[in-house]
C-alpha positions as CSV (number, residue, x, y, z in Angstrom):
1,X,-0.1,0.1,0.0
2,X,1.2,3.2,-1.2
3,X,1.3,6.3,1.4
4,X,-1.0,8.0,-0.7
5,X,-3.6,5.1,-0.3
6,X,-2.8,4.6,3.2
7,X,-3.5,8.6,3.7
8,X,-7.3,7.7,3.1
9,X,-7.3,5.4,6.0
10,X,-5.2,6.9,8.8
11,X,-4.4,10.8,9.2
12,X,-0.8,11.4,7.8
13,X,1.1,13.9,10.2
14,X,2.8,16.7,9.0
15,X,4.7,19.6,10.0
16,X,5.1,22.8,8.6
17,X,8.3,24.3,10.3
18,X,9.0,27.4,9.2
19,X,8.7,31.4,10.3
20,X,6.1,33.6,10.1
21,X,5.0,33.0,6.6
22,X,4.4,29.3,7.9
23,X,2.9,30.9,11.3
24,X,0.3,33.0,9.3
25,X,1.3,36.6,10.7
26,X,-1.4,39.2,10.8
27,X,-4.0,36.5,10.4
28,X,-6.3,34.3,12.2
29,X,-5.5,30.4,12.6
30,X,-7.3,28.9,10.1
31,X,-6.4,31.1,7.3
32,X,-2.6,30.4,8.1
33,X,-0.6,28.3,5.6
34,X,-0.9,24.7,7.3
35,X,-4.6,25.1,8.2
36,X,-5.7,25.9,4.6
37,X,-3.3,22.8,3.6
38,X,-5.0,20.6,5.5
39,X,-8.5,21.8,4.4
40,X,-7.3,21.5,0.7
41,X,-5.6,18.0,1.1
42,X,-8.4,17.2,3.0
43,X,-11.2,18.2,-0.1
44,X,-9.1,16.1,-2.6
45,X,-9.7,13.1,-0.2
46,X,-6.6,12.4,1.9
47,X,-6.8,12.3,5.7
48,X,-3.7,14.5,6.3
49,X,-3.1,16.3,9.8
50,X,-0.6,19.6,9.2
51,X,0.7,21.3,12.2
52,X,1.6,24.7,12.3
53,X,5.2,24.9,14.0
54,X,6.2,28.7,12.2
55,X,7.5,30.8,14.4
56,X,7.5,34.9,13.0
57,X,10.8,36.1,13.3
58,X,12.9,32.8,13.0
59,X,15.7,32.2,11.1
60,X,17.1,28.9,10.0
61,X,19.3,29.0,13.2
62,X,16.1,29.7,14.8
63,X,14.4,26.9,13.6
64,X,17.3,24.8,14.3
65,X,17.5,25.5,17.9
66,X,13.7,24.2,18.7
67,X,13.7,21.4,16.1
68,X,13.2,18.8,18.9
69,X,10.1,20.0,20.2
70,X,8.8,21.4,16.9
71,X,8.7,18.1,15.1
72,X,7.4,15.5,17.9
73,X,7.9,11.9,17.3
74,X,5.8,10.6,15.6
75,X,5.6,13.4,12.4
76,X,5.9,11.5,8.7
77,X,7.1,14.2,7.1
78,X,8.5,17.9,7.5
79,X,7.6,21.1,5.2
80,X,10.7,23.3,5.4
81,X,10.0,26.8,5.4
82,X,13.0,29.0,6.5
83,X,15.4,31.5,5.3
84,X,13.5,34.4,4.7
85,X,14.5,36.1,7.5
86,X,18.0,35.3,7.0
87,X,17.7,36.7,3.7
88,X,15.9,40.1,5.0
89,X,19.0,40.7,7.7
90,X,21.4,39.6,5.0
91,X,22.6,36.6,7.1
92,X,25.9,35.0,5.2
93,X,24.3,32.2,3.0
94,X,26.8,30.2,4.1
95,X,25.4,30.1,7.7
96,X,22.0,29.9,6.2
97,X,23.1,26.9,4.4
98,X,24.7,24.8,7.3
99,X,21.7,25.5,9.5
100,X,19.3,24.1,7.0
101,X,22.0,21.5,6.0
102,X,22.1,20.5,9.9
103,X,17.9,20.3,10.3
104,X,17.5,18.6,7.5
105,X,20.0,15.9,8.4
106,X,18.8,15.4,12.0
107,X,15.1,15.1,10.3
108,X,16.8,12.2,8.1
109,X,18.3,10.9,11.2
110,X,15.0,10.4,12.8
111,X,13.7,8.8,9.5
112,X,11.7,12.0,8.9
113,X,11.2,13.2,5.3
114,X,11.5,16.6,4.1
115,X,9.6,18.7,2.0
116,X,12.3,21.7,1.2
117,X,10.6,24.9,0.3
118,X,13.2,27.8,-1.4
119,X,13.5,31.5,-0.9
120,X,14.7,34.2,-2.9
121,X,16.5,36.8,-1.4
122,X,15.5,40.4,-2.1
123,X,17.3,41.9,-5.4
124,X,18.0,45.0,-3.9
125,X,20.6,43.0,-1.9
126,X,22.9,42.6,-5.1
127,X,23.5,39.9,-6.9
128,X,26.8,38.4,-5.4
129,X,24.3,38.1,-2.4
130,X,21.3,36.9,-4.0
131,X,22.7,34.8,-6.5
132,X,24.8,32.8,-3.4
133,X,21.5,32.6,-1.2
134,X,19.1,31.3,-3.7
135,X,21.2,29.0,-4.8
136,X,21.4,27.3,-1.3
137,X,18.2,25.2,-1.7
138,X,18.2,23.7,-5.0
139,X,21.7,22.4,-3.5
140,X,20.4,20.8,-0.5
141,X,17.6,19.0,-2.3
142,X,20.3,17.7,-4.5
143,X,22.6,16.5,-1.5
144,X,19.7,15.0,0.2
145,X,17.3,13.6,-2.6
146,X,14.3,16.1,-1.5
147,X,11.7,17.1,-3.2
148,X,12.2,20.9,-3.8
149,X,9.2,23.8,-4.2
150,X,11.8,26.2,-5.6
151,X,9.9,29.3,-4.2
152,X,7.5,29.4,-1.2
153,X,6.2,32.9,-2.5
154,X,5.8,32.0,-6.2
155,X,2.8,34.5,-7.7
156,X,2.6,36.1,-4.8
157,X,5.9,38.0,-3.9
158,X,5.3,42.1,-4.8
159,X,1.7,41.6,-5.5
160,X,0.3,44.5,-3.5
161,X,-3.2,42.4,-3.7
162,X,-1.9,39.5,-2.1
163,X,0.0,40.8,0.6
164,X,-0.7,42.6,3.8
165,X,0.9,46.4,3.8
166,X,4.0,45.3,4.6
167,X,4.9,43.9,1.2
168,X,6.1,41.0,3.2
169,X,3.7,38.6,4.8
170,X,0.4,37.3,2.7
171,X,-2.7,38.5,3.0
172,X,-5.4,34.9,3.1
173,X,-6.1,35.4,-0.2
174,X,-2.1,35.3,-0.7
175,X,-2.4,32.2,0.8
176,X,-4.8,30.9,-1.0
177,X,-2.5,31.4,-4.1
178,X,0.7,29.5,-2.3
179,X,-1.4,26.8,-1.3
180,X,-3.0,26.0,-5.2
181,X,0.6,26.5,-6.0
182,X,2.3,24.0,-4.0
183,X,0.0,21.3,-3.4
184,X,0.7,19.5,-6.3
185,X,3.8,19.1,-5.5
186,X,2.9,18.1,-1.5
187,X,0.7,15.4,-2.9
188,X,3.4,14.5,-5.0
189,X,5.7,14.5,-1.8
190,X,2.9,12.3,0.2
191,X,3.0,10.1,-2.5
192,X,6.9,9.2,-1.5
193,X,6.5,8.7,2.0
194,X,7.1,5.4,3.5
195,X,4.2,3.3,4.4
196,X,4.0,2.7,8.2
197,X,3.1,-0.6,9.7
């Protein structure tokens, strides 16, 4: 039985480990990314629970420091969404990559598969920075054999209609666009999860 088929019978437990983009900054809990994703997966006939382990302001290092209690035993898969705050603060991409690499390595050691969502650095930081930063996610996905969603804010970044006044955090409508865009990748990720006995 595939994990996808098994999800019809037993809830799969996913954790969205991220920052404010996962936490749902400025939004009611039921409009945050994990809640909307869970609703869409269930509407597609998949019994999946998506826990919200997003903390506003978290960097990749912050996610690493709280990894063990943010991702409890019994988790079937992690959607890793970190790095936006690193870029906004101009953190050395090598530091970001090391933290993300460590998160992935520790989750793999616990037999918890990871769906990696990428982030692009703001272009005003200059090409030397953003070219190094943007390359982190494809490189880690290749290194660890992960399912990669290249850009978490695809279709939303920079669109005033889909972002709150700060132009950094999606509105509820923006979260809806994100979920619709990432949904096929999440379903592909679910299909790769090992069946639990």
